Coordinates of C-alpha atoms in Angstrom, one line a residue:
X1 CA -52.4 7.6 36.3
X2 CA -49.5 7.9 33.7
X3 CA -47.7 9.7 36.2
X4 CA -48.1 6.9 38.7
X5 CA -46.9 4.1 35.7
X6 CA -43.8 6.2 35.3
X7 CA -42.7 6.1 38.8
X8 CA -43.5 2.5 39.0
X9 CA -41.5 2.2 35.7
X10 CA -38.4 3.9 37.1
X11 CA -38.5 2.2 40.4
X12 CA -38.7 -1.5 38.8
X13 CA -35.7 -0.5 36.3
X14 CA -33.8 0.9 39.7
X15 CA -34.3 -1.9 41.5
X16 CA -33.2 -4.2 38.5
X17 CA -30.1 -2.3 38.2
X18 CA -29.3 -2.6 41.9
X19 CA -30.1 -6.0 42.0
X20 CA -28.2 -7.3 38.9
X21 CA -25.2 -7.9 40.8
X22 CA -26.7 -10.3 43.0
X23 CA -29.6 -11.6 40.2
X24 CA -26.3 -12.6 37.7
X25 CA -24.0 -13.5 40.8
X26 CA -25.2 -16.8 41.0
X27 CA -25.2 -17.4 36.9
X28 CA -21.8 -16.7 36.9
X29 CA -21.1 -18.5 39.7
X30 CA -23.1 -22.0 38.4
X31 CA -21.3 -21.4 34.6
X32 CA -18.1 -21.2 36.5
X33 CA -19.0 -24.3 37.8
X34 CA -19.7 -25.7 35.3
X35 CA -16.5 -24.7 33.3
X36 CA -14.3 -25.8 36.3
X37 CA -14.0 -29.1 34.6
X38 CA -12.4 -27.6 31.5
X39 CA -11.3 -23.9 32.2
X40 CA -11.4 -21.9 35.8
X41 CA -10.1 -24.3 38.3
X42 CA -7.8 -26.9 35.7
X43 CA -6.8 -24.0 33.6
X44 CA -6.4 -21.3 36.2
X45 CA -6.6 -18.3 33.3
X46 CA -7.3 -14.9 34.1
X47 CA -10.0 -12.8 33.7
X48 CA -9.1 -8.9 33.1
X49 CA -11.2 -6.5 34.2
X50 CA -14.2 -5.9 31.9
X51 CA -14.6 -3.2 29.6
X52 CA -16.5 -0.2 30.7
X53 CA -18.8 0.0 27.8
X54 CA -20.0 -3.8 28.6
X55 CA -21.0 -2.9 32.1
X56 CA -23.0 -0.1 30.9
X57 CA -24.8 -2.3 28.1
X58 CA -25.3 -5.2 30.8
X59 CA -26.9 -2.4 33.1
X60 CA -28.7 -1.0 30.3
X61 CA -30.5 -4.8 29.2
X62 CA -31.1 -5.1 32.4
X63 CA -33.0 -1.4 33.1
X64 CA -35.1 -2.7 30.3
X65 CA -35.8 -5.9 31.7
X66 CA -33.7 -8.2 29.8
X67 CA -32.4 -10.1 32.4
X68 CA -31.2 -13.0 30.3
X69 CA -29.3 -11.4 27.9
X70 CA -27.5 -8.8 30.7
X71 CA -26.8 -12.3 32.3
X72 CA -25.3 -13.8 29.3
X73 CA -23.3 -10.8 28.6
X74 CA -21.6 -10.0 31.9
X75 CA -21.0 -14.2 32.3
X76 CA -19.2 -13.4 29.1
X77 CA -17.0 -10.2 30.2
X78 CA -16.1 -12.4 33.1
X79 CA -14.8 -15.2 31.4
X80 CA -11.0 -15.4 31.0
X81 CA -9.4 -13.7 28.3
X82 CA -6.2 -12.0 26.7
X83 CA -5.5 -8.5 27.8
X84 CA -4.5 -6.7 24.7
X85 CA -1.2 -4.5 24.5
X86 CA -0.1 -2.3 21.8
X87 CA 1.0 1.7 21.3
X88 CA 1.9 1.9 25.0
X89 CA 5.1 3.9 25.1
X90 CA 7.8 1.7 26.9
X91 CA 7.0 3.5 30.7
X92 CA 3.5 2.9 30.4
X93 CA 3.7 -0.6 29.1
X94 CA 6.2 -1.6 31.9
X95 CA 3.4 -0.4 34.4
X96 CA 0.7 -2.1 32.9
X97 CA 1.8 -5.3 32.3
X98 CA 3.7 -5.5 35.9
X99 CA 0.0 -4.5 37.3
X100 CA -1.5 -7.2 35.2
X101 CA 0.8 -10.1 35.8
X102 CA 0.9 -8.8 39.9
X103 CA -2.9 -9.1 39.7
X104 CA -2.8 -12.8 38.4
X105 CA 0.0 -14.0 40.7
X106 CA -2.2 -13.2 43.4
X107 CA -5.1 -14.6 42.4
X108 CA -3.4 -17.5 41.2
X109 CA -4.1 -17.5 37.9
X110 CA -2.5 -17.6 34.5
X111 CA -2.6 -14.1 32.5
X112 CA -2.7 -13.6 28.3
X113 CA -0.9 -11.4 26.8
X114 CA -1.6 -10.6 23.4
X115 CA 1.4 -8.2 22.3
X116 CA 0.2 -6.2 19.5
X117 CA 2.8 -3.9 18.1
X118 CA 5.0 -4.5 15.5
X119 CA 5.9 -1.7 13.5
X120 CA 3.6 -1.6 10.0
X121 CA 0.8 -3.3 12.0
X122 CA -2.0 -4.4 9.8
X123 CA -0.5 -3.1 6.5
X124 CA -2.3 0.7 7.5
X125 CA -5.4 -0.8 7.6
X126 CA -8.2 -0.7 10.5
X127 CA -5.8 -2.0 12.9
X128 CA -3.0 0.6 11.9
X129 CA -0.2 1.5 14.2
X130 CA 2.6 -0.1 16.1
X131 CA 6.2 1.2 16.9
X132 CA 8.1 3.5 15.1
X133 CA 11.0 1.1 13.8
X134 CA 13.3 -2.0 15.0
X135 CA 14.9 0.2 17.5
X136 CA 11.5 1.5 19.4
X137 CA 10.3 -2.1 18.7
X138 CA 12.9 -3.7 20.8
X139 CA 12.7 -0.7 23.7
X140 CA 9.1 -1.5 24.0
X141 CA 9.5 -5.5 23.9
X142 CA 12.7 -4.5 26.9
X143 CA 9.7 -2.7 28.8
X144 CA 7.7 -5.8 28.6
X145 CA 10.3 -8.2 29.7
X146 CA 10.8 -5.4 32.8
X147 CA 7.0 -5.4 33.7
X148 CA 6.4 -9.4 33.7
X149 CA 9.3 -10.5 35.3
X150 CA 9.5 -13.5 36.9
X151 CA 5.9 -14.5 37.1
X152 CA 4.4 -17.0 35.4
X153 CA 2.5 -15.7 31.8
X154 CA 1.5 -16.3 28.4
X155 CA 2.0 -15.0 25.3
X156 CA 0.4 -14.6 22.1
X157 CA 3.5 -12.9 20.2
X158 CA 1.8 -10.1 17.3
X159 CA -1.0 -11.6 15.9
X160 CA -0.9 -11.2 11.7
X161 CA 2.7 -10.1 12.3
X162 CA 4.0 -13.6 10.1
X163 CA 0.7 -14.2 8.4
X164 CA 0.5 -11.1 6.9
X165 CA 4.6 -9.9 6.2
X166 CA 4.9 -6.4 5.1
X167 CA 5.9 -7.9 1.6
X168 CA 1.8 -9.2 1.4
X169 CA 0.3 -5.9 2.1
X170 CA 0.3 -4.3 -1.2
X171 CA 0.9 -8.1 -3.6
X172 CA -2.0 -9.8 -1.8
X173 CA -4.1 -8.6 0.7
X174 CA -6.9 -8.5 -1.8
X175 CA -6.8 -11.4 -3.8
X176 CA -6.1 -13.8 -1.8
X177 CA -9.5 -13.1 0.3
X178 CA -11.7 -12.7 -2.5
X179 CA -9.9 -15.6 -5.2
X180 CA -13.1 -17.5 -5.2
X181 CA -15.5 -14.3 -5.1
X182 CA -14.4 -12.4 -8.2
X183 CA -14.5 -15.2 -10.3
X184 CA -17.7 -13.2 -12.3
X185 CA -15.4 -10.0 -11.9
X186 CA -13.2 -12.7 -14.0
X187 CA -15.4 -13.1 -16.3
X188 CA -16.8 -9.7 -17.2
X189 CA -12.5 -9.1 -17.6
X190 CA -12.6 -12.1 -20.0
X191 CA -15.3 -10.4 -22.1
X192 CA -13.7 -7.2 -22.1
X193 CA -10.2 -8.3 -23.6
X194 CA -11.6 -11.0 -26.1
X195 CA -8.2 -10.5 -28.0
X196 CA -6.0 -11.8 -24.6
X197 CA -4.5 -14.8 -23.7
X198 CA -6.7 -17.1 -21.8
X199 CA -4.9 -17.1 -18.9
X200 CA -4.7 -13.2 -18.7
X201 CA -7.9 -12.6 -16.6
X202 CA -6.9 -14.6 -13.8
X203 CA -2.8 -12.6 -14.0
X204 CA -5.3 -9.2 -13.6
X205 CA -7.6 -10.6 -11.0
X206 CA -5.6 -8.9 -8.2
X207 CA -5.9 -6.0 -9.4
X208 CA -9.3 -5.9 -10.5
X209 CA -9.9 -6.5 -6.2
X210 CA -7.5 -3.3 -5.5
X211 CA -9.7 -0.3 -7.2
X212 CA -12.2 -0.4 -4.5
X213 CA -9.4 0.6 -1.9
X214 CA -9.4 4.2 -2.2
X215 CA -7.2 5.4 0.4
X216 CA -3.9 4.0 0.5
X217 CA -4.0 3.1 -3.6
X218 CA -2.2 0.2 -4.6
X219 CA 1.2 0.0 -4.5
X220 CA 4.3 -2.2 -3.1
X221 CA 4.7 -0.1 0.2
X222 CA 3.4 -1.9 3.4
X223 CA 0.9 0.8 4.3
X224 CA -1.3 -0.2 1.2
X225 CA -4.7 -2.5 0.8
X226 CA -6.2 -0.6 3.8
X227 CA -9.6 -2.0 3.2
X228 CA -8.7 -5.2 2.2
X229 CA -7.0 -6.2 5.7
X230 CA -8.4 -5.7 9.2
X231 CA -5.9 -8.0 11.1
X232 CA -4.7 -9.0 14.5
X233 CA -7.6 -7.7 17.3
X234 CA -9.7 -7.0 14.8
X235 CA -9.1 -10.0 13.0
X236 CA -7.4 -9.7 9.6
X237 CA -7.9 -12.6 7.6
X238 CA -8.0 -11.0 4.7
X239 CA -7.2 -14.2 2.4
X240 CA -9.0 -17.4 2.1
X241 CA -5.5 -19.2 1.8
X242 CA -7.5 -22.3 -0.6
X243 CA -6.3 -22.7 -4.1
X244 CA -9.0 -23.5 -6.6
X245 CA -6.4 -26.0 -7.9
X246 CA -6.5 -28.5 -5.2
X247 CA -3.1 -29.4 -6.1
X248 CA -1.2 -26.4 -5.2
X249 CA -0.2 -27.1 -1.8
X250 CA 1.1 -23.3 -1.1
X251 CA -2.2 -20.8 -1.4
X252 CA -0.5 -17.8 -0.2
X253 CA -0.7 -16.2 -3.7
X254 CA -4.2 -15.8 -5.4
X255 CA -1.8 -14.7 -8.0
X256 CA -0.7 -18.7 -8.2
X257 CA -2.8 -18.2 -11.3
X258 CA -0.7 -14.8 -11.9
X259 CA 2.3 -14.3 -14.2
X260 CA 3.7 -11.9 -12.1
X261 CA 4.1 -11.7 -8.0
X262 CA 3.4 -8.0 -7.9
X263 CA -0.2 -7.6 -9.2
X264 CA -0.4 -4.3 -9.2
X265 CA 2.6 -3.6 -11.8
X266 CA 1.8 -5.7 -13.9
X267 CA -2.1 -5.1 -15.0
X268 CA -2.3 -4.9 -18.5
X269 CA 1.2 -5.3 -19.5
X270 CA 1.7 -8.2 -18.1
X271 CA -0.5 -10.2 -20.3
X272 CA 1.3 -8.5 -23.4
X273 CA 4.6 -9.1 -22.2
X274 CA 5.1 -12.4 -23.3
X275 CA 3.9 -11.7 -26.9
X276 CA 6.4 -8.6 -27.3
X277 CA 9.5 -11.1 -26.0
X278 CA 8.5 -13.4 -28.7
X279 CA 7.6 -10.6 -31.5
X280 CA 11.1 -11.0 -33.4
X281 CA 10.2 -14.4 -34.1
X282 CA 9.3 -14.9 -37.9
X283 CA 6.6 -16.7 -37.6
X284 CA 3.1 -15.6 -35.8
X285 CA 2.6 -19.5 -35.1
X286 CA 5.2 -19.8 -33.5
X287 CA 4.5 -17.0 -30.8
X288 CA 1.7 -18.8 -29.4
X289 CA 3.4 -22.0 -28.5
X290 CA 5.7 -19.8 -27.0
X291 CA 3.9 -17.4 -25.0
X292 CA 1.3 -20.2 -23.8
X293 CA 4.1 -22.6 -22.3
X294 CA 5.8 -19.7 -20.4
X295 CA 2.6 -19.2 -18.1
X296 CA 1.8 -22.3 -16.6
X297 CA 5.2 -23.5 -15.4
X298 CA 4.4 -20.5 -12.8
X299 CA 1.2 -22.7 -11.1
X300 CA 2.7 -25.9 -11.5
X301 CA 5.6 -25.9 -9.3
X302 CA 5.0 -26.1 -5.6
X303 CA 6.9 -23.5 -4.3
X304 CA 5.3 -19.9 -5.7
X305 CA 8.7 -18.3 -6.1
X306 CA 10.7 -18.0 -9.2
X307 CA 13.1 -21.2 -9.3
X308 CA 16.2 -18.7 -9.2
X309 CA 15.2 -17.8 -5.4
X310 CA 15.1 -21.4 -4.3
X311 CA 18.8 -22.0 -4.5
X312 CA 19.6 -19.2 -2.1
X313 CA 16.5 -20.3 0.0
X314 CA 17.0 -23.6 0.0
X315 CA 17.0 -24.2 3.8
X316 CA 13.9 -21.8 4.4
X317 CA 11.8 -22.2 1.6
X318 CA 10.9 -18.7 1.1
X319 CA 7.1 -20.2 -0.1
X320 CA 5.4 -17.0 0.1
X321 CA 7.6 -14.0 0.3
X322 CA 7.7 -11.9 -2.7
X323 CA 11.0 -12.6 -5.4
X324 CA 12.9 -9.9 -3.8
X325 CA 12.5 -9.2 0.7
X326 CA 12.0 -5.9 1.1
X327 CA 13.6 -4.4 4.1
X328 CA 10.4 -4.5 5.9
X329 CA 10.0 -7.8 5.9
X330 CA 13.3 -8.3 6.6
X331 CA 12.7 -6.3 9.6
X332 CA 10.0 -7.9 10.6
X333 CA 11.4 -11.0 11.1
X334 CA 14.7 -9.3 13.3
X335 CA 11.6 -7.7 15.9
X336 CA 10.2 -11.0 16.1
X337 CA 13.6 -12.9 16.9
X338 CA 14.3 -10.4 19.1
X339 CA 10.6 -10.4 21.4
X340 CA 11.2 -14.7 20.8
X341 CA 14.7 -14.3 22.8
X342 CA 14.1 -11.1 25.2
X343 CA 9.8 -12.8 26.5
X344 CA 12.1 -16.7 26.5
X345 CA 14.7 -15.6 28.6
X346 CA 12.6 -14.7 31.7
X347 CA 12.4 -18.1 32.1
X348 CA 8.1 -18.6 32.9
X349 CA 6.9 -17.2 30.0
X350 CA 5.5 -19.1 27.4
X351 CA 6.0 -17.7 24.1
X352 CA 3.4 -18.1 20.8
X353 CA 3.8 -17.2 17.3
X354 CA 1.4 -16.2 14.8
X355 CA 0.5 -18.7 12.5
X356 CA -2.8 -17.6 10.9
X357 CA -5.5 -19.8 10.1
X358 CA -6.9 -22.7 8.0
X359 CA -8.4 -21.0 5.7
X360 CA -5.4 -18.5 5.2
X361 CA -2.0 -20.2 4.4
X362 CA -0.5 -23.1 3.8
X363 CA 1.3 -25.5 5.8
X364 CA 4.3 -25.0 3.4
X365 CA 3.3 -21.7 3.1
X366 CA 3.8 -20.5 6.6
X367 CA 6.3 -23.1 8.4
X368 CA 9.2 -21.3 6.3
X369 CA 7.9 -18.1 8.1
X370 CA 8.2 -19.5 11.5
X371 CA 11.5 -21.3 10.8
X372 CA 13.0 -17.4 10.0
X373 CA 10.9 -15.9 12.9
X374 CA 12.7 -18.2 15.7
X375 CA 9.5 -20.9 16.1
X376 CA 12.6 -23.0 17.4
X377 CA 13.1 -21.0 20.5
X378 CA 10.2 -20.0 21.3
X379 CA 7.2 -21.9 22.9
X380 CA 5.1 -22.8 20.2
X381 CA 2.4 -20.7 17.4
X382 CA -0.7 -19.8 17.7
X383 CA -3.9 -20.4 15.9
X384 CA -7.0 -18.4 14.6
X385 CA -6.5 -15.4 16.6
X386 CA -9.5 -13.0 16.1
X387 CA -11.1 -15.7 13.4
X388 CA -13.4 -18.1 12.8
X389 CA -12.4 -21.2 11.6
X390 CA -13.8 -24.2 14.1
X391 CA -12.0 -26.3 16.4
X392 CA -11.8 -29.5 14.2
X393 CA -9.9 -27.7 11.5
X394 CA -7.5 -25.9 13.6
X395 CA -6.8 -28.6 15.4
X396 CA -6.0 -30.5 12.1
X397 CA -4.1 -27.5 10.9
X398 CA -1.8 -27.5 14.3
X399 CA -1.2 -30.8 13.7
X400 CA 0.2 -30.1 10.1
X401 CA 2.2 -27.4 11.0
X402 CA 3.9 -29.0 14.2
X403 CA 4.3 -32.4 12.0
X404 CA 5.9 -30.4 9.4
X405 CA 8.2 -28.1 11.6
X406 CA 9.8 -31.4 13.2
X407 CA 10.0 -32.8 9.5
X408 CA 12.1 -29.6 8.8
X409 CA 14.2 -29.6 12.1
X410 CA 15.1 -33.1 10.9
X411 CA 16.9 -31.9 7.8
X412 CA 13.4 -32.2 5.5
X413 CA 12.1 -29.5 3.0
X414 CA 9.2 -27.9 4.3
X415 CA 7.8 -28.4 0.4
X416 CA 7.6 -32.1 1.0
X417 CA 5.6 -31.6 4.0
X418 CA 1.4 -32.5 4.2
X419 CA -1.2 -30.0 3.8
X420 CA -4.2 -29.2 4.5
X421 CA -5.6 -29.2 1.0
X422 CA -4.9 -33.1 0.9
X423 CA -6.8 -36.1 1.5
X424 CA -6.9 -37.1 5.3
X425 CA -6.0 -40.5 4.4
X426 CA -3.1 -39.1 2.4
X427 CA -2.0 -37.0 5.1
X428 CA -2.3 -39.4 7.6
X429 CA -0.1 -41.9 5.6
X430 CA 2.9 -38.7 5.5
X431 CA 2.5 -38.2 8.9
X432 CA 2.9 -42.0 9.5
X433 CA 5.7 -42.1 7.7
X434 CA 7.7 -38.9 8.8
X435 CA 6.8 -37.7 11.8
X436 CA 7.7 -38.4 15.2
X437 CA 5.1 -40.7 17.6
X438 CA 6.4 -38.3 21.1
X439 CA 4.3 -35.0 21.2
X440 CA 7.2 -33.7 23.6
X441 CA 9.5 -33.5 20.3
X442 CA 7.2 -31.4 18.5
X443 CA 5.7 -27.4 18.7
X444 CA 2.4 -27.3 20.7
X445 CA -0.2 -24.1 20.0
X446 CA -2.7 -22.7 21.1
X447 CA -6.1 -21.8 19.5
X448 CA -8.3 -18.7 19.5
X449 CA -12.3 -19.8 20.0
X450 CA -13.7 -16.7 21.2
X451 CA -16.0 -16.0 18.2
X452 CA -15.8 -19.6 16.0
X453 CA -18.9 -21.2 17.7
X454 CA -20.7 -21.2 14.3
X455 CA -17.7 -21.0 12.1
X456 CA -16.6 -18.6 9.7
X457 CA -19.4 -16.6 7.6
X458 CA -20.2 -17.3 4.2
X459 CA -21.5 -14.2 3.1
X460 CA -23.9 -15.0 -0.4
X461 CA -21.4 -15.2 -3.7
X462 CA -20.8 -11.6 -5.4
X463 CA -22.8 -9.7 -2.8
X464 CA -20.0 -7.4 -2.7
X465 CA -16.6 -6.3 -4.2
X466 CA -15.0 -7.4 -1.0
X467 CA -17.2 -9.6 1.7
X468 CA -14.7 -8.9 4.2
X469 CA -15.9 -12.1 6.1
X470 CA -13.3 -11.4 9.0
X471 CA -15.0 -8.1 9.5
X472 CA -17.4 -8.0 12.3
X473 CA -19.3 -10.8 10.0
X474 CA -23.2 -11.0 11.6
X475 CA -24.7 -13.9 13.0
X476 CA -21.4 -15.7 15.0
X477 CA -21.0 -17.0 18.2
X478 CA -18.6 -17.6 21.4
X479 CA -17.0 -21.2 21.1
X480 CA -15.6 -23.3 23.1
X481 CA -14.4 -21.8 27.2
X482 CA -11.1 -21.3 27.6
X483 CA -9.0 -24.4 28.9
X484 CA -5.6 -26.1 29.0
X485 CA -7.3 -29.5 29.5
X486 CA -7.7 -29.8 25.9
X487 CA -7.5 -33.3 25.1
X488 CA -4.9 -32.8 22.3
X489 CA -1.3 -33.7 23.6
X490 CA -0.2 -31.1 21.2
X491 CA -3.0 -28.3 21.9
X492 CA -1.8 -26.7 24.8
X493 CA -4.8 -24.0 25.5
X494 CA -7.9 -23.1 23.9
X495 CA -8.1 -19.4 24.3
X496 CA -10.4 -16.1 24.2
X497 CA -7.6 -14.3 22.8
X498 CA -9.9 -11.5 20.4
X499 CA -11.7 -9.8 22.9
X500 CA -15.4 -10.8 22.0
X501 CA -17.6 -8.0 22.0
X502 CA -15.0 -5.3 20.4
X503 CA -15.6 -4.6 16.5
X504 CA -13.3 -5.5 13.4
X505 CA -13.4 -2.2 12.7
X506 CA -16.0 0.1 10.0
X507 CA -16.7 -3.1 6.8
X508 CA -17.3 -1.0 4.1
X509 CA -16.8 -4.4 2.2
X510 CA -15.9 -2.6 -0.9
X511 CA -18.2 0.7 -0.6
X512 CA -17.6 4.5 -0.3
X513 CA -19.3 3.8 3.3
X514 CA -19.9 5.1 5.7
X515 CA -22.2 2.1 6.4
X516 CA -21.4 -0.9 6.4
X517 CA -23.4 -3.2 3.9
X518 CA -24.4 -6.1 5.6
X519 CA -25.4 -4.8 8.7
X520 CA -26.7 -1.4 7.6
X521 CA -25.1 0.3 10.2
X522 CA -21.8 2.6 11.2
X523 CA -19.8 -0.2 12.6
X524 CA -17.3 0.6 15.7
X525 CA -13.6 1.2 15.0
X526 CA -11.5 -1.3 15.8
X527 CA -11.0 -2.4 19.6
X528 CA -14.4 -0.2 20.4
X529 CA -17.1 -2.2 22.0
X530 CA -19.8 -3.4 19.5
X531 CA -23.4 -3.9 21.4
X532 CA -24.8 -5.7 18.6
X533 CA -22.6 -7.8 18.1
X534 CA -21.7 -9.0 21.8
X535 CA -25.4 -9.6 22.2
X536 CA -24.6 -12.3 18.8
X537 CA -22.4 -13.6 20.4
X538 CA -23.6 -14.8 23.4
X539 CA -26.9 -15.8 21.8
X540 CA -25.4 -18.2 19.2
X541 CA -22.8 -19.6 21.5
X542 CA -22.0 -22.9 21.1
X543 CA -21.8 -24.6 23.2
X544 CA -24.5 -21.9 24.5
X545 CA -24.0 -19.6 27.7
X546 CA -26.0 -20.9 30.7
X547 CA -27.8 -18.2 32.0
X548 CA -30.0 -20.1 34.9
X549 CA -28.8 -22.0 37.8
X550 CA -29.3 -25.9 38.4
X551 CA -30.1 -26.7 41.8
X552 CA -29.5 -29.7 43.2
X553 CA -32.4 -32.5 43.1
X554 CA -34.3 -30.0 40.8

């Protein structure tokens, strides 16, 4: 009897499996369908080849019955998306891409390119890796240019690569993500040092956020704050860009409450700094007034350098580069000049810089970044790539950004420009007043929406040194299809740029590992394919993934 049950068993899961194509043909078919208002046919975007591990889970649901789920999963490997390059040497990229973009051109469709490989890619973190210096940089970008051609493409130019220069690896990876978590790490600092200056626990927040990290160790170099970034394709966000003083336009720096730009050099000094300056003075009343008044001038200012930069920066408004560039981040804005020029001049390629995300930076905080990265040449930036944040506010944030890039081609200072911490009356009433009414004289974008169908996570306050909520955070969903009919004259696409279904990377969110916290598992390395959480995200889609067909008159 049990062995006639088995047999049965086997034969209904063989039968599934060789029938799956044909059970899921028509789902796919009728969600196609459905999308051809917004995405396939209007759009015309190309769908790469899945990966193999999403086959094999889609034929694995559906061995165990779970026809609903494999059909949701494999209508979501077969919707278009960005095909991912980075690491390629420059023969093997040529051949890819000219595959890819020979592939599309037949079908007829527009491929996504999402070049990924700057040299000091994601500050050494998950994501690590990229080319070996300008020179290899430049030879890889040539290879790229060789493979696409003349054919029509688009690109999403180094996600992370302006968000995150190699000057904010080491300075403020940490603390600008966790700047509203560690406020009782804040406090517990306060009670420690009850002899300090008030405002000394917020100058050594930062580096309270760095002593979890301990591989790289804290330091200047870009390679440092591995734990506290996981960008690009595996989405590295790391800082919630929103000043806790709703006044301070520019919230690259958690440190806007800091003394010092570099966090990490100037722990406990820093703090006593002031004081020694002032020791020779004669009277101990007199040190207060003096140490107290030299603090806050740092926050109050909009931009978050020192005033002695902004004369030689006048034009770019260096809002959140460190005092000094580094020669990294000098560097990093020659490859990116360079990729803007060499992808431009093939003449159908559409060109998009990385701008972040709402939650990250500043409108006055990154536009001076795409200004020095050659946002004037190339196509446009691009939004949210590998994030959460929903439609509405990147949307609103584009709007910002393009508003105040044609305020600054006009001569204005990017410092004068809206943001998104204001009032939407109040930024309404800028734009009215300096901002051009003809879209076609502005920078489009395009958005990422392949995982913000339920918005970014908001893991439960002081869970854990470091929530990581761009790492592989639980419970999100696929967003909106991709489409150019977008309704926004300035919102060119809407895009599954992050590959959904591949992991962040591991989210130790602060821990020794090897688990990760939340989820009480080993999570994937980044770019591996994540089971759990594709099977998330095609059960909180929104809006969700038809999975039966409609007949007509039924």
């Amino acid at each position: 009897m049990r062995k006639r049950r088995k047999i049965l068993t086997v034969s209904t899961a063989v039968v599934a499996a060789a029938t799956l194509p044909l059970l899921i043909s028509p789902v796919v078919s009728a969600a196609a369908r459905e999308d051809d208002d917004d995405s396939s046919r209007i759009a015309r975007l190309y769908a790469p080849p899945p990966d193999r591990d999403s086959f094999r889970q889609v034929a694995r649901l559906a061995w165990r019955g779970d026809f609903r789920d494999s059909a949701g999963l494999l209508a979501m490997v077969r919707t278009p998306q960005a095909v991912w390059y980075g690491d390629e040497t420059p023969e093997q990229i040529e051949r890819l891409v000219r595959r890819t973009t020979r592939s599309a051109d037949v079908q007829g469709k527009l491929p996504v390119l999402a070049l990924y490989n700057i040299p000091g890619r994601d500050c050494g973190s998950y994501s690590s890796g990229g080319a070996d210096g300008l020179a290899a940089y430049e030879a890889w970008i040539d290879a790229v240019a060789e493979g696409i051609g003349g054919r029509k493409v688009l690109i999403v130019l180094e996600p992370d690569s302006l968000a995150l220069l190699p000057s904010d690896c080491a300075d403020e990876s940490n603390a600008d993500q966790t700047a509203v978590e560690e406020q009782p790490a804040e406090e517990q600092l306060a009670g420690e040092q009850q002899t300090a200056i008030e405002q000394q626990p917020a100058a050594e927040a930062p580096p309270t956020d760095l002593p979890p990290l301990p591989d790289p160790g804290a330091s200047t170099a870009p390679p440092a704050a591995s734990d506290a970034q996981g960008t690009g394709q595996d989405t590295a966000q790391p800082p919630d860009a929103q000043s806790p003083d709703p006044r301070l336009p520019d919230p690259r720096l958690p440190a806007s409450e800091s003394p010092a730009p570099k966090p990490a050099e100037a722990q406990e000094p820093s703090g006593l700094q002031p004081s020694a300056s002032q020791s020779p003075a004669p009277e101990p009343s007199a040190e207060q007034p003096s140490t107290l008044p030299e603090l806050p001038p740092l926050p109050t200012p909009d931009p978050m350098t020192p005033d002695p930069m902004t004369p030689d920066l006048e034009d770019v408004g260096d809002l959140d580069t460190p005092v000094v560039e580094d020669q990294e981040t000098a560097a990093r804005y020659s490859e990116i000049n360079y990729a803007v020029d060499s992808l431009t001049a093939l003449g159908n390629t559409s060109v998009y810089l990385d701008a972040g995300h709402a939650g990250w930076h500043s409108v006055r905080s990154i536009v001076p970044r795409l200004i020095k990265a050659g946002i004037d040449r190339a196509t446009g930036f691009a939004l949210n790539v590998s994030h959460y944040q929903t439609d509405p506010d990147s949307a609103w944030y584009g709007r910002l950004i393009s508003s105040c890039l044609a305020y600054a081609d006009e001569g204005g200072d990017p410092e004068d420009c809206a943001d998104q911490s204001w009032s939407r009356r109040h930024a309404r009433r800028w734009l009215h007043a300096h901002v051009p009414d003809d879209p076609g004289r502005m920078k489009h974008f395009v958005t990422d929406t392949s995982r913000n169908g339920q918005g970014p996570w908001a893991p439960r306050a002081g869970a854990h040194a470091d929530t990581q909520s761009w790492c592989n955070p639980p419970a999100r969903g696929l967003g909106r299809r991709p489409t150019t009919r977008t309704g926004d004259a300035l919102l060119d696409a809407a895009l599954w740029v992050k590959t959904p279904g591949e992991s962040d990377g591991r989210c130790l969110r602060g821990t020794d590992g090897p688990l990760d916290p939340v989820r009480g598992t080993v999570n994937p390395d980044a770019g591996e394919w994540f089971p759990e959480q594709a099977l998330e995200l095609v059960r909180y889609a929104e809006p969700s993934v038809k999975v039966f067909r409609r007949f007509p008159g039924r």
